[in-house]
Short mmCIF file of C-alpha atoms and ligand atoms in Angstrom, two decimals:
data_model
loop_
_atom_site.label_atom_id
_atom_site.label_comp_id
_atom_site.label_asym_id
_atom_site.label_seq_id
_atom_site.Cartn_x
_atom_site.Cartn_y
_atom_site.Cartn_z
CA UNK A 20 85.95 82.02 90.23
CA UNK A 21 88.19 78.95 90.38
CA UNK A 22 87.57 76.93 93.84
CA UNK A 23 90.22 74.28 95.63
CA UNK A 24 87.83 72.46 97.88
CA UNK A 25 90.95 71.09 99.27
CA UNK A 26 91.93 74.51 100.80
CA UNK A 27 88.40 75.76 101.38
CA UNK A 28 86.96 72.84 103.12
CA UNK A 29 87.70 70.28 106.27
CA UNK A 30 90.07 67.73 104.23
CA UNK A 31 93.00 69.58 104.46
CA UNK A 32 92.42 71.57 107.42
CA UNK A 33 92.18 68.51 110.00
CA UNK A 34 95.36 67.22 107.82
CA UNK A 35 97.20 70.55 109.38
CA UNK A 36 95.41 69.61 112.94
CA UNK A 37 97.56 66.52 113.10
CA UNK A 38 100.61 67.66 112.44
CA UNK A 39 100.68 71.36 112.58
CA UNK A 40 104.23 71.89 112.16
CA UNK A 41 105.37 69.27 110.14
CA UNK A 42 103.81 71.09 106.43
CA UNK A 43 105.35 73.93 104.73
CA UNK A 44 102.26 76.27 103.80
CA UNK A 45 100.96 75.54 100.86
CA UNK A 46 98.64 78.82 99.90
CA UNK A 47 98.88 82.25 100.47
CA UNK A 48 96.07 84.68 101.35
CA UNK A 49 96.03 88.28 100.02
CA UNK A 50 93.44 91.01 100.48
CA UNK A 51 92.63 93.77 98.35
CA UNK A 52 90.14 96.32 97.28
CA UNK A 53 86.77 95.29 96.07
CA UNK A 54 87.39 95.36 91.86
CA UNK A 55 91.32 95.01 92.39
CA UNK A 56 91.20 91.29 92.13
CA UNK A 57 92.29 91.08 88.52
CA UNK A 58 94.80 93.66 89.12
CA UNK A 59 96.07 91.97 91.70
CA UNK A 60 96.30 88.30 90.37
CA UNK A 61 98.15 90.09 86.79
CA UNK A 62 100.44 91.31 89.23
CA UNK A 63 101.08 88.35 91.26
CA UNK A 64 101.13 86.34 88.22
CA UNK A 65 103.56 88.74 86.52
CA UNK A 66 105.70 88.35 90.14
CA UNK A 67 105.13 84.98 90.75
CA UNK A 68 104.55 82.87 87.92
CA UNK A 69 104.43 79.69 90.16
CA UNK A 70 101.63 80.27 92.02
CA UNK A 71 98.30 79.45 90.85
CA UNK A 72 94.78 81.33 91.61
CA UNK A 73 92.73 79.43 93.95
CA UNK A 74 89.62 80.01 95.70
CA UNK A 75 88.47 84.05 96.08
CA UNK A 76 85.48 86.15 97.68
CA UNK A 77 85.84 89.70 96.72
CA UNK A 78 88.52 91.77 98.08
CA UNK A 79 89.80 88.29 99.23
CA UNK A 80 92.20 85.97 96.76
CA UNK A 81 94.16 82.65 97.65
CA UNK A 82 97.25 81.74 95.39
CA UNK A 83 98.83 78.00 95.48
CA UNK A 84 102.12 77.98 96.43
CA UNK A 85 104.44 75.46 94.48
CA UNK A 86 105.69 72.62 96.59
CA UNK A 87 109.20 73.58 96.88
CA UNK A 88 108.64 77.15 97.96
CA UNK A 89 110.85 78.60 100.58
CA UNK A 90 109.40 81.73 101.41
CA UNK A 91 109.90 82.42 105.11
CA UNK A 92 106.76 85.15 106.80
CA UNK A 93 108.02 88.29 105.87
CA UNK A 94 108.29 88.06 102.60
CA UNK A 95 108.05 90.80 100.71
CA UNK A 96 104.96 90.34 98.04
CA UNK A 97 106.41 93.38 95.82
CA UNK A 98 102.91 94.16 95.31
CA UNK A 99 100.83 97.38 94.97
CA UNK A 100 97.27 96.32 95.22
CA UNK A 101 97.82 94.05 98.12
CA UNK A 102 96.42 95.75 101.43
CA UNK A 103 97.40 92.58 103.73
CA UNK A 104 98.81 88.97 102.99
CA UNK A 105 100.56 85.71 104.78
CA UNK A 106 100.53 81.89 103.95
CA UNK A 107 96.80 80.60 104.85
CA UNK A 108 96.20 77.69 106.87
CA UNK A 109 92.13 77.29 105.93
CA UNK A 110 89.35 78.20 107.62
CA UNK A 111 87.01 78.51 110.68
CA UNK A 112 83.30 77.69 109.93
CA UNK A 113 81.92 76.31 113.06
CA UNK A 114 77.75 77.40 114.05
CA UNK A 115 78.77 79.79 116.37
CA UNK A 116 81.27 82.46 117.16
CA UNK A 117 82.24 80.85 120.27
CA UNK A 118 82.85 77.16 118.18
CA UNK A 119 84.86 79.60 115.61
CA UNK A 120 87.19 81.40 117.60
CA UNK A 121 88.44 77.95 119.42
CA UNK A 122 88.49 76.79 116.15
CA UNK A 123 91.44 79.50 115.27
CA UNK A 124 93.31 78.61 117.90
CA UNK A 125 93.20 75.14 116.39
CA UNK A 126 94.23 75.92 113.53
CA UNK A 127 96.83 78.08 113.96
CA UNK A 128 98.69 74.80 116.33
CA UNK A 129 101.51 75.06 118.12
CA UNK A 130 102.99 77.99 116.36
CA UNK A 131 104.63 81.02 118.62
CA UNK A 132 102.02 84.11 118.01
CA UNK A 133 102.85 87.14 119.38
CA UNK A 134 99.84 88.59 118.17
CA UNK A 135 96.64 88.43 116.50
CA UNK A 136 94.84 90.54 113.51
CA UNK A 137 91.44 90.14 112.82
CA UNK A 138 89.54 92.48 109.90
CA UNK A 139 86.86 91.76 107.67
CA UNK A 140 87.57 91.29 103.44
CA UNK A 141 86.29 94.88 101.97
CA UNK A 142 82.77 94.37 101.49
CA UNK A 143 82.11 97.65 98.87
CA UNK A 144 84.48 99.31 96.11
CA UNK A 145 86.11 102.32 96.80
CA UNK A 146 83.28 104.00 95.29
CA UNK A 147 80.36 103.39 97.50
CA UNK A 148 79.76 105.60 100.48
CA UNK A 149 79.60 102.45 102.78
CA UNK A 150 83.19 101.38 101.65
CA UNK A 151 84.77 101.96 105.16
CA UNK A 152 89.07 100.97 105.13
CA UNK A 153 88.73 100.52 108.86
CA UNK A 154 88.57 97.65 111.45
CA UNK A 155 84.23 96.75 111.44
CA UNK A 156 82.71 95.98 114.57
CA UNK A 157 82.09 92.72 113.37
CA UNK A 158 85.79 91.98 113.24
CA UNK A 159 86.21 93.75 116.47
CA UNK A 160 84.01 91.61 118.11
CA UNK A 161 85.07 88.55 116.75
CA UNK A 162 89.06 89.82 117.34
CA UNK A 163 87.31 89.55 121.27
CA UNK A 164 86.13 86.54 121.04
CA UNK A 165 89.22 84.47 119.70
CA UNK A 166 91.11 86.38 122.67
CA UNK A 167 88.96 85.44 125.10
CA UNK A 168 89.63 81.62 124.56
CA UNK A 169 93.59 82.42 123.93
CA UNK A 170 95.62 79.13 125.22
CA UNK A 171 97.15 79.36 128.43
CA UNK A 172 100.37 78.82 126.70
CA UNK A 173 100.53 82.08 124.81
CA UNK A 174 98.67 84.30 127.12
CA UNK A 175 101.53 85.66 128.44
CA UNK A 176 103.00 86.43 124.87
CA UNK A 177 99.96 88.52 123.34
CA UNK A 178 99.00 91.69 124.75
CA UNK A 179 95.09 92.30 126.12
CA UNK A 180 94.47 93.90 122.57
CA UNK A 181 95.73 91.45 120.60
CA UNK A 182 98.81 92.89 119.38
CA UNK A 183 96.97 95.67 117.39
CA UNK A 184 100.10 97.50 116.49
CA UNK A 185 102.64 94.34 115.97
CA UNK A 186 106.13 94.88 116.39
CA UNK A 187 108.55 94.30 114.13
CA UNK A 188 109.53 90.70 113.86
CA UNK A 189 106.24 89.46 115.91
CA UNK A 190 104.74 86.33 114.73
CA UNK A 191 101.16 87.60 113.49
CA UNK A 192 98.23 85.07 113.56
CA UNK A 193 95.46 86.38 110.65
CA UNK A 194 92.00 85.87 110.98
CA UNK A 195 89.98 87.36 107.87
CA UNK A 196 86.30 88.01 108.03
CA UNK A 197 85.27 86.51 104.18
CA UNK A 198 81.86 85.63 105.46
CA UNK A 199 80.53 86.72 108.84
CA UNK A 200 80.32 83.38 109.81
CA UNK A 201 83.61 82.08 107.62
CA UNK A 202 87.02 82.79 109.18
CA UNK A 203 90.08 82.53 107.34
CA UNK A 204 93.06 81.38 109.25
CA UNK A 205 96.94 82.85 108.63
CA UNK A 206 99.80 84.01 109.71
CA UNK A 207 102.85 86.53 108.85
CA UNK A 208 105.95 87.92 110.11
CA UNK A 209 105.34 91.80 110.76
CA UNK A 210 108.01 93.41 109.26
CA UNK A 211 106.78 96.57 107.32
CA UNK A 212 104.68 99.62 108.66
CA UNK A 213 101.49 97.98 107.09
CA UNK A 214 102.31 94.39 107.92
CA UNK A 215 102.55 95.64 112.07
CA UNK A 216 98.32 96.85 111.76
CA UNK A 217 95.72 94.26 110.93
CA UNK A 218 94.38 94.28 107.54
CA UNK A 219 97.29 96.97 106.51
CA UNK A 220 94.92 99.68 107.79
CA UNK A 221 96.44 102.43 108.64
CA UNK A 222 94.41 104.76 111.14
CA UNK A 223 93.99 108.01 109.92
CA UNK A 224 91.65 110.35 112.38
CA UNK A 225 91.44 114.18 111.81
CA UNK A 226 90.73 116.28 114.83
CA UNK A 227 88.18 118.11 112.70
CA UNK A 228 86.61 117.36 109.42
CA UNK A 229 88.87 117.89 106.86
CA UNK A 230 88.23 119.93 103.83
CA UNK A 231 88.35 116.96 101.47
CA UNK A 232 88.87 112.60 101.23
CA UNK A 233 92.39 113.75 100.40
CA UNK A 234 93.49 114.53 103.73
CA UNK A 235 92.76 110.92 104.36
CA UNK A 236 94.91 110.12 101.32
CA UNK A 237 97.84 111.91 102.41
CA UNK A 238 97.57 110.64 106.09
CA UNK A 239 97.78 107.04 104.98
CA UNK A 240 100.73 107.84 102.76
CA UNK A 241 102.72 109.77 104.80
CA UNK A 242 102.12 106.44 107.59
CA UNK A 243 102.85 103.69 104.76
CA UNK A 244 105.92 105.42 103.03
CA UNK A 245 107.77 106.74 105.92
CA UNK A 246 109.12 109.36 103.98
CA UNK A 247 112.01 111.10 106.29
CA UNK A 248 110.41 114.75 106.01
CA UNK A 249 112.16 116.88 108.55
CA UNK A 250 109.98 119.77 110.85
CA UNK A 251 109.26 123.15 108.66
CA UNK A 252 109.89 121.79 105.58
CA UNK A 253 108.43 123.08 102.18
CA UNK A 254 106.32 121.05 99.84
CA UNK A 255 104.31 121.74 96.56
CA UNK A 256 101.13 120.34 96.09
CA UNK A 257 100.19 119.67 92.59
CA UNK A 258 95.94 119.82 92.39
CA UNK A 259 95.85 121.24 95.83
CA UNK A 260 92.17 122.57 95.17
CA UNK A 261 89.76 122.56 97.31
CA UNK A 262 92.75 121.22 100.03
CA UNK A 263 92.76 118.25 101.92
CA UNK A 264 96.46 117.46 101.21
CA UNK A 265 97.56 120.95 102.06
CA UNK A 266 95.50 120.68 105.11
CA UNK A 267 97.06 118.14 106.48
CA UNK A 268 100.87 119.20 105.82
CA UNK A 269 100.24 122.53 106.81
CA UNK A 270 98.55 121.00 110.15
CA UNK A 271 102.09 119.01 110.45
CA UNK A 272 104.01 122.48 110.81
CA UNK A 273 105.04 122.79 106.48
CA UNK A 274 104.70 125.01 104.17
CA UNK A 275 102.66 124.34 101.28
CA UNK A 276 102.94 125.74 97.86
CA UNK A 277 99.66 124.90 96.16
CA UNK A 278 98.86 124.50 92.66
CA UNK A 279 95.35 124.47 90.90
CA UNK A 280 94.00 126.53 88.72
CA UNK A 281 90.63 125.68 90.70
CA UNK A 282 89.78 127.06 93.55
CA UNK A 283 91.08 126.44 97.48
CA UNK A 284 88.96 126.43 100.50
CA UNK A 285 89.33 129.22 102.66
CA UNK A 286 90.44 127.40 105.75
CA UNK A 287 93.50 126.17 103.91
CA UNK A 288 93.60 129.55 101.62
CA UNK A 289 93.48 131.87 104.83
CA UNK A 290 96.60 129.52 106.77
CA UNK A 291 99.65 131.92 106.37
CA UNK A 292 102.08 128.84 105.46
CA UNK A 293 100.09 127.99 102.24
CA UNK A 294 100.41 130.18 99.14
CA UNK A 295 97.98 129.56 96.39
CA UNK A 296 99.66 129.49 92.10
CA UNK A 297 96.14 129.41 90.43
CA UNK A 298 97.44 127.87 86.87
CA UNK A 299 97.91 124.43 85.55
CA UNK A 300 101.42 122.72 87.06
CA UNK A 301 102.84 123.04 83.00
CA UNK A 302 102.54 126.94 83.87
CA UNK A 303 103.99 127.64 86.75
CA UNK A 304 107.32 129.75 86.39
CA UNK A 305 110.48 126.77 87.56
CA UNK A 306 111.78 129.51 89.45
CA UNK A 307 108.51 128.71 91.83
CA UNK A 308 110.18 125.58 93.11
CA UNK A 309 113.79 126.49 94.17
CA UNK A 310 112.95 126.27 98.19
CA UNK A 311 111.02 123.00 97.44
CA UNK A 312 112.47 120.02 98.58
CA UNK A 313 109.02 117.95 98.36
CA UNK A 314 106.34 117.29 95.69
CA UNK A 315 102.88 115.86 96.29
CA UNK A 316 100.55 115.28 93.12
CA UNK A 317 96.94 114.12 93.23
CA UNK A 318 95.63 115.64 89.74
CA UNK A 319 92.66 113.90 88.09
CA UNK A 320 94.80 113.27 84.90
CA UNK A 321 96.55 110.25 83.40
CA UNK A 322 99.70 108.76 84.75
CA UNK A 323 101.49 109.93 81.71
CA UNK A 324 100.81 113.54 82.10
CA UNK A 325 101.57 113.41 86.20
CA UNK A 326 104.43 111.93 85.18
CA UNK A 327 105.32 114.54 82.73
CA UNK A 328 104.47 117.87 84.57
CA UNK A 329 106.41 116.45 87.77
CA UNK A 330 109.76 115.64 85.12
CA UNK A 331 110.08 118.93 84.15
CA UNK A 332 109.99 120.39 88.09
CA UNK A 333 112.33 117.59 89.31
CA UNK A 334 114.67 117.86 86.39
CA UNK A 335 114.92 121.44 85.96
CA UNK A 336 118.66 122.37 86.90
CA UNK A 337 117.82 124.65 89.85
CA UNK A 338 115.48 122.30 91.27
CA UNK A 339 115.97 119.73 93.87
CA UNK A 340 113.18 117.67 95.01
CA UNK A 341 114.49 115.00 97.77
CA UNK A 342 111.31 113.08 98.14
CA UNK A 343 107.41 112.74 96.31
CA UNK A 344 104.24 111.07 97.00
CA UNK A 345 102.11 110.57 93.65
CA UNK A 346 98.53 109.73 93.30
CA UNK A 347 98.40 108.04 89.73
CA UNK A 348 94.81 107.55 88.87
CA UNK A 349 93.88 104.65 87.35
CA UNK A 350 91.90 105.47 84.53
CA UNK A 351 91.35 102.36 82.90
CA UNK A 352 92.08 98.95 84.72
CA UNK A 353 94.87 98.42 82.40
CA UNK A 354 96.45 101.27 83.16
CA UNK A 355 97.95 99.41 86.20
CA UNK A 356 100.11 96.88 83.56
CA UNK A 357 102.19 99.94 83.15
CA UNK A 358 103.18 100.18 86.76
CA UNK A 359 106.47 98.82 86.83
CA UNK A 360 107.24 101.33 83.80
CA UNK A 361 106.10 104.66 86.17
CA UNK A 362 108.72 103.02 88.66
CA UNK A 363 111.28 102.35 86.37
CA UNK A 364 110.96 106.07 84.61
CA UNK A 365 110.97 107.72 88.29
CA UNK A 366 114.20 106.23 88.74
CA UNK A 367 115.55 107.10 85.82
CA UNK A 368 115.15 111.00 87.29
CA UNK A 369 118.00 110.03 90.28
CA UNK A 370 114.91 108.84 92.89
CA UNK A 371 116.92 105.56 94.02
CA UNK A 372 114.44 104.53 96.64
CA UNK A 373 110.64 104.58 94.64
CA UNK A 374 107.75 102.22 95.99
CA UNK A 375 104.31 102.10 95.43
CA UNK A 376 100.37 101.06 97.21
CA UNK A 377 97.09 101.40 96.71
CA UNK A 378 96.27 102.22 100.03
CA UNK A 379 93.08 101.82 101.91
CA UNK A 380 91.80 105.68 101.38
CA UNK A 381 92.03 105.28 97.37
CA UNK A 382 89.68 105.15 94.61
CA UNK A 383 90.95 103.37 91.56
CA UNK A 384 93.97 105.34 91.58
CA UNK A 385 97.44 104.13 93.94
CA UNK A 386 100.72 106.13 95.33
CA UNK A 387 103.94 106.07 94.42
CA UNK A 388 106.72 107.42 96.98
CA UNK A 389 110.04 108.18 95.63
CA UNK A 390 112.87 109.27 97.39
CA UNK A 391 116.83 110.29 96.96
CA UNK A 392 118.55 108.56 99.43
CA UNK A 393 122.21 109.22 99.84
CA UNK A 394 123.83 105.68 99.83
CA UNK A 395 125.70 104.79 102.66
CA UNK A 396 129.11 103.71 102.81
C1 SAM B 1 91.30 114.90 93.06
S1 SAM B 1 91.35 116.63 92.96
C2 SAM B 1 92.65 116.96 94.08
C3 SAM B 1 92.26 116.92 95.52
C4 SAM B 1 93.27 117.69 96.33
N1 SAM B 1 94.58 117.08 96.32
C5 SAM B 1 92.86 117.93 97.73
O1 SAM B 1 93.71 117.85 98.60
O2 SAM B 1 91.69 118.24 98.00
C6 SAM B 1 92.14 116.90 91.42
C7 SAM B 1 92.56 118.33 91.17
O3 SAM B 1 93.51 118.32 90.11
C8 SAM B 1 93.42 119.59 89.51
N2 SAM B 1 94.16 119.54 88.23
C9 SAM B 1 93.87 118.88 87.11
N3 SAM B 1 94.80 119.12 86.17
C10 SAM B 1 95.72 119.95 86.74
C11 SAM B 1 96.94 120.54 86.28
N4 SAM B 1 97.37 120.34 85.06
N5 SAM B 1 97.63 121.29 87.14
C12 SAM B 1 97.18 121.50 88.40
N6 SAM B 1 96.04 120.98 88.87
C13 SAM B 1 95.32 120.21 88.05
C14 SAM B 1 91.91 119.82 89.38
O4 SAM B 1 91.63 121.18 89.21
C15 SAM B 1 91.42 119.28 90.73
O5 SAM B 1 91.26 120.31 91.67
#
């Protein structure tokens, strides 16, 4: 891992003390899963062939911008395995919390923060039982402590929680947990659903526990894409079994048309708006998917063949989808190279709006929303 002691150490940080306004930011922080870094900095590089990989932790990567950059703080990263981002301004390392959380506020200088996200770099992959894609309480109590010593100046300006849920437009101050005892400083303009929550987590909470990590999946997605889906409406839910997804829609008031040729737990089975097709998706009869207006996928197969069972449904003549979420498993790493591709070939089917994120809830696998938007005058 390539370190900038420039950027990770005092040098440049007391050079930003002086004059706190006067610099154009010159990195940018991103963080991602634990084992997305490469994907990510292929991406970015692919993206943003300026930038240069700095100094990194795990789940935690710095970029250096090139001089004459003129992003502005809500730019849009166009990036699928970045959870949260914003231009860094270095970091916080005093003995104690209390010397750390005045040193934020230092930091971060004169600039007008509306609010203030504070969340700790993932410490475990997705795979690991302890791999939680929720605020710690060691970020909550640090998030506290910077509060509590909030200038006078801006006290007025950030709500008693900080801001949690930014609004749109709100200057965002960052404060990432990369060591429990190393803070490191940012700031954004929230602008997007997952820009307005600290960290881009999205809270998901079930009332009960759900039949499977899906319904967590499917939460998230539904949050991050915004999808327009109107009361009542109908989806199909390719790999439904056992039935987290379905669970979830059918708790939102849809109907669910589930597909798996395994088998569906009986508290989504028994819920008189699902109806179980027990064959492969390739199988079912087209004539299955005329009152469907929306597809979710999560089968534990390539891209390539999600992508080809959902073709033939959403290009059928007497079909018309308006909107998908697809979980595209990432089978191999490199898999992820080809992302632009899935995009481009989900287009190509009339979807005019398609985006994509690996969202907090995923294993090595990431969503891709697609939607027909009528274009307006
Ligand atoms: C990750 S699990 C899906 C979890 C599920 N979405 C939920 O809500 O609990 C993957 C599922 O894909 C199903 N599957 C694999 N290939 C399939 C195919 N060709 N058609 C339909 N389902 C398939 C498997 O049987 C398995 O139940």
């Amino acid at each position: 891992m390539a370190k900038f002691p420039c950027h990770a150490g005092t040098p440049l940080l007391s050079g930003f003390r002086k004059t706190p306004m006067a610099k154009r930011p010159e990195f940018i922080f991103v963080t991602c899963q634990v084992g997305a870094e490469i994907i990510l900095k292929s991406e970015i590089a692919r993206n943003w062939p300026d930038w240069r990989f700095s100094f990194s932790r795990p789940g935690f990567v710095t970029f250096k911008l090139p001089t004459e950059h003129r992003l502005v703080g809500d730019f849009d990263l166009r990036s699928t395995f970045a959870q949260a981002y914003g231009f860094s301004l270095g970091r916080a390392a005093g003995g104690s919390m209390e010397s750390r959380a005045a040193e934020v506020w230092e930091i971060s200088g004169t600039r007008p923060i509306r609010a203030v996200h504070v969340w700790q770099r993932d410490l475990f992959g997705a795979e690991n039982e302890r791999h939680e894609p929720q605020i710690s309480p060691k970020a909550a109590e640090a998030a506290e402590a910077i509060l509590a010593v909030c200038p006078e100046r801006l006290r007025a300006a950030i709500p008693e929680n900080g801001g949690v849920h930014a609004a749109r437009g709100d200057f965002v101050l960052n404060c990432v947990l990369v060591e429990a005892d190393e803070w490191w400083i940012g700031y954004h303009r929230a602008k997007s659903v997952c820009s307005r929550v600290a960290g881009g987590l999205l809270p998901t909470a079930p009332a009960t526990p759900p039949v499977s990590w899906a319904w967590y999946k499917i939460e998230e997605a539904l949050a991050w894409s915004g999808l327009p889906v109107p009361p009542g409406a109908r989806f199909a839910d390719l790999g439904c079994a056992p039935g987290g997804t379905s669970q979830a829609l059918l708790q939102r008031g849809h109907s669910v048309l589930g597909i798996d040729p395994a088998e569906v737990s009986p508290a989504v089975l028994e819920h008189p708006n699902f109806r179980h097709v027990r064959q492969r998706t390739p199988q079912v009869r087209r004539r299955e998917f005329r009152k469907i207006r929306w597809l979710t996928a999560d089968m534990n197969v390539a891209p390539q063949y999600t992508l080809e069972a959902v073709e033939s449904i959403v290009m059928h003549p007497e079909v018309r989808i308006r909107g998908m979420l697809l979980t595209l498993k990432l089978l191999e790493r490199k898999l992820a190279e080809r992302i632009p591709d899935y995009m481009r070939q989900v287009r190509q089917w009339g979807f005019n709006h398609v985006w994509t994120r690996q969202l907090g809830h995923h294993g090595q696998e990431f969503c891709l929303a697609a939607l027909k938007k009528p274009f307006k005058r």
